[in-house]
Coordinates of C-alpha atoms in Angstrom, one line a residue:
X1 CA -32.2 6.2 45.2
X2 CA -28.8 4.6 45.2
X3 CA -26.1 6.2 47.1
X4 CA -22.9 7.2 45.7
X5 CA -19.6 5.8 47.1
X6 CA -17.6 7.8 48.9
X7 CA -14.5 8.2 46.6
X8 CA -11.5 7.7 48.1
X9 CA -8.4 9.2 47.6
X10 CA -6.3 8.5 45.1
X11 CA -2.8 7.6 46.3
X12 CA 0.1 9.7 44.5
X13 CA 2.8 8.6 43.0
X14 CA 6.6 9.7 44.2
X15 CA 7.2 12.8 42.6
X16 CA 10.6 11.6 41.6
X17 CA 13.0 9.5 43.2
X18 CA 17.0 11.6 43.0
X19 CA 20.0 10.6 42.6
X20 CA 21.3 13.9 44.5
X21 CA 24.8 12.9 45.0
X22 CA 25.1 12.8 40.9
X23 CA 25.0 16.7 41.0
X24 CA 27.7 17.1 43.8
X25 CA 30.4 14.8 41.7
X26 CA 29.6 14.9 38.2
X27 CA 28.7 18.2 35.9
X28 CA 25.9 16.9 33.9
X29 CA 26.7 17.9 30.3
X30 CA 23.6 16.4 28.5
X31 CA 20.2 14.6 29.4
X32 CA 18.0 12.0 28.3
X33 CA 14.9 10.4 28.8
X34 CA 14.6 6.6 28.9
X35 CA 12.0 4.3 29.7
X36 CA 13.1 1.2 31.6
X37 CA 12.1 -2.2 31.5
X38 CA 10.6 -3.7 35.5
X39 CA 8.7 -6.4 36.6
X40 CA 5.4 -5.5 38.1
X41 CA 6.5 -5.9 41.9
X42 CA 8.9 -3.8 41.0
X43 CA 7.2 -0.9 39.6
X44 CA 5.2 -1.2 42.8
X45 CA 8.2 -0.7 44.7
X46 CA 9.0 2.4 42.6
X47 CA 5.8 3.6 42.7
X48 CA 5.8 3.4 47.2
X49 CA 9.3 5.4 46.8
X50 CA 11.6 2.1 47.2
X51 CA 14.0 2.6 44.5
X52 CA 17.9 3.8 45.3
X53 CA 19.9 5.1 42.8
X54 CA 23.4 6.4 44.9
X55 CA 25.2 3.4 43.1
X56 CA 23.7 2.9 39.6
X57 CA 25.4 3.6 36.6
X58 CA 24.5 2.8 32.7
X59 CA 26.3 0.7 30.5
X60 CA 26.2 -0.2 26.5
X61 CA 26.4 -3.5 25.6
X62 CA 26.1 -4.2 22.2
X63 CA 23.4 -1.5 20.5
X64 CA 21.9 -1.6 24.0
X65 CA 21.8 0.4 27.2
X66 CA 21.7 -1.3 31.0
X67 CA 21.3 0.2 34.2
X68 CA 23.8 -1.6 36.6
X69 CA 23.6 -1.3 40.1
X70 CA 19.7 0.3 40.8
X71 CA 18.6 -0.9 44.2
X72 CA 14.7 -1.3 44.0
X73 CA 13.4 -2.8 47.0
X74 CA 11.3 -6.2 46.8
X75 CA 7.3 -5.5 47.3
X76 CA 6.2 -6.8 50.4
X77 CA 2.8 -8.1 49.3
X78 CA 4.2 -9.7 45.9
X79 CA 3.5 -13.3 44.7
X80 CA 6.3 -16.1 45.2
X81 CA 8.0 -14.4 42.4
X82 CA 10.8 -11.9 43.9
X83 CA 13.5 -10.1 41.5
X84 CA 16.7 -9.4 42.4
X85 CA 17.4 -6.2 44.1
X86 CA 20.5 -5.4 41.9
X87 CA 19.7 -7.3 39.0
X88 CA 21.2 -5.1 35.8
X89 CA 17.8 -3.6 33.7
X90 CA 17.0 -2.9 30.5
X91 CA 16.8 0.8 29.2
X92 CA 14.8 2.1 26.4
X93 CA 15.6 4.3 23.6
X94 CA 16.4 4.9 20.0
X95 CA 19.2 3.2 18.4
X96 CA 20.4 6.9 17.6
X97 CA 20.5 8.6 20.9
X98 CA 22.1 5.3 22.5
X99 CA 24.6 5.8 19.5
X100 CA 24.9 9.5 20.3
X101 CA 25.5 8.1 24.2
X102 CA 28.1 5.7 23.3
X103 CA 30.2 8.0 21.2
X104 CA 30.0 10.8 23.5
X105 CA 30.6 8.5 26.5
X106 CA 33.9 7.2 24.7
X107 CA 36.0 10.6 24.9
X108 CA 38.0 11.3 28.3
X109 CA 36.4 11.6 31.6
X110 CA 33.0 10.9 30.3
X111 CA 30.4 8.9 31.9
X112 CA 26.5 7.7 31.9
X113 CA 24.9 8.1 35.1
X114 CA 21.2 7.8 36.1
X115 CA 19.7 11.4 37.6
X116 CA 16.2 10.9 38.2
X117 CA 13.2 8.1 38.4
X118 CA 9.5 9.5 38.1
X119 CA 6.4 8.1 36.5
X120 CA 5.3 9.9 33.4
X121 CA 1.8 11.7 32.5
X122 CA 1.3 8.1 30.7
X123 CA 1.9 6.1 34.1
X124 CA 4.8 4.7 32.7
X125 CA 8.4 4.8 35.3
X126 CA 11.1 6.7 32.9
X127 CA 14.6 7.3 34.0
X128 CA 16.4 10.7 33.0
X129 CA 19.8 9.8 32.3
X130 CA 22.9 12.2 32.1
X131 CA 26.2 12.5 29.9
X132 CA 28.5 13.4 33.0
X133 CA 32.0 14.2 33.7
X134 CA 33.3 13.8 36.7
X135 CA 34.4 17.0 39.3
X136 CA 37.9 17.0 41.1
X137 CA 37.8 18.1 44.4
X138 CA 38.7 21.5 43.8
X139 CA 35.7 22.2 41.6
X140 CA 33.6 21.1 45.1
X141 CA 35.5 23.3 47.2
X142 CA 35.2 26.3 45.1
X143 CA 31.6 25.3 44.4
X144 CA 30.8 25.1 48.0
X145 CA 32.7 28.6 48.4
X146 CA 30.8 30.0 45.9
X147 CA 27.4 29.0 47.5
X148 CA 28.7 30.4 50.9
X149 CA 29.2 33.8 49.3
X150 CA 26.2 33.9 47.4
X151 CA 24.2 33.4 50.4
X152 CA 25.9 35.7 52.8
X153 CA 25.2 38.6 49.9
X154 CA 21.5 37.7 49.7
X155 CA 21.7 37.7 53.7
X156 CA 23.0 40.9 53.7
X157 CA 20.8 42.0 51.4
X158 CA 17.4 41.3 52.9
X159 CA 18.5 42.9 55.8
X160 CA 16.4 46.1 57.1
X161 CA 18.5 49.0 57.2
X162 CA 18.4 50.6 61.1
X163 CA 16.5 53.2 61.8
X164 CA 17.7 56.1 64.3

């Protein structure tokens, strides 16, 4: 009889990679998925958790969405063919949500930022991006405030009361 091979673990994939200072300066008003366009060192690269994006931000061109500025490290064990790590890609989605983007994006204080990077059920890397405007420094400070408070309630609260 034949034995089975053992089967070796699966590797996971990132569960998403965050922009997480996007939530600290921007309120995100609206989101949307996109699918992006990568060479295949590069989803590698996403796929090992090498992606950045505390810099990127989207831009239309045309009837067309880019992603400027997303740092995705080069694959170690890639052919003689390397991207560039800043190169401006390609994002995917219908002609009427990019039109929905564009108008929206066009009124005051608007902006398109990218939140999130994950893979999808499909294997594919998608990119949730957001319609943002941005915060002034006294919506962080009273944002912060409001945290501190919050906290010292619910740390009052799970106190046990004394007993005598």
């Amino acid at each position: 009889m034949a034995k089975k091979k053992a089967q070796s673990k699966a590797s996971e994939a990132p569960r998403q990679i965050q922009n997480r200072r996007a939530r600290y300066d921007y309120e995100l008003v609206e989101t949307y998925e996109a699918g992006i366009v990568l060479v295949g060192s590069e989803v590698k690269s996403v796929f090992l958790g090498r992606a950045n994006l505390a810099d990127a931000y989207c831009l239309i061109k045309g009837s067309e969405l880019f992603l400027i500025n997303l740092d995705i490290e080069s694959y170690d064990h890639a052919t003689s063919f390397q991207p560039e790590r800043r190169r401006d890609r390609k994002l995917l989605m219908h002609g009427r949500e990019i039109a929905t983007l564009n108008r929206k994006s066009l009124e005051k204080g608007f902006t398109i930022i990218p939140t999130k990077m994950y893979f999808s059920s499909k294997g594919r890397v998608k990119v949730e991006v957001a319609l943002a405007r941005g915060k002034s420094s006294y919506d962080k400070r009273d944002k912060i405030a409001q945290d501190d408070s919050r906290r010292e309630i619910e740390r009052i609260k799970s106190r046990k009361p004394l007993d005598y």
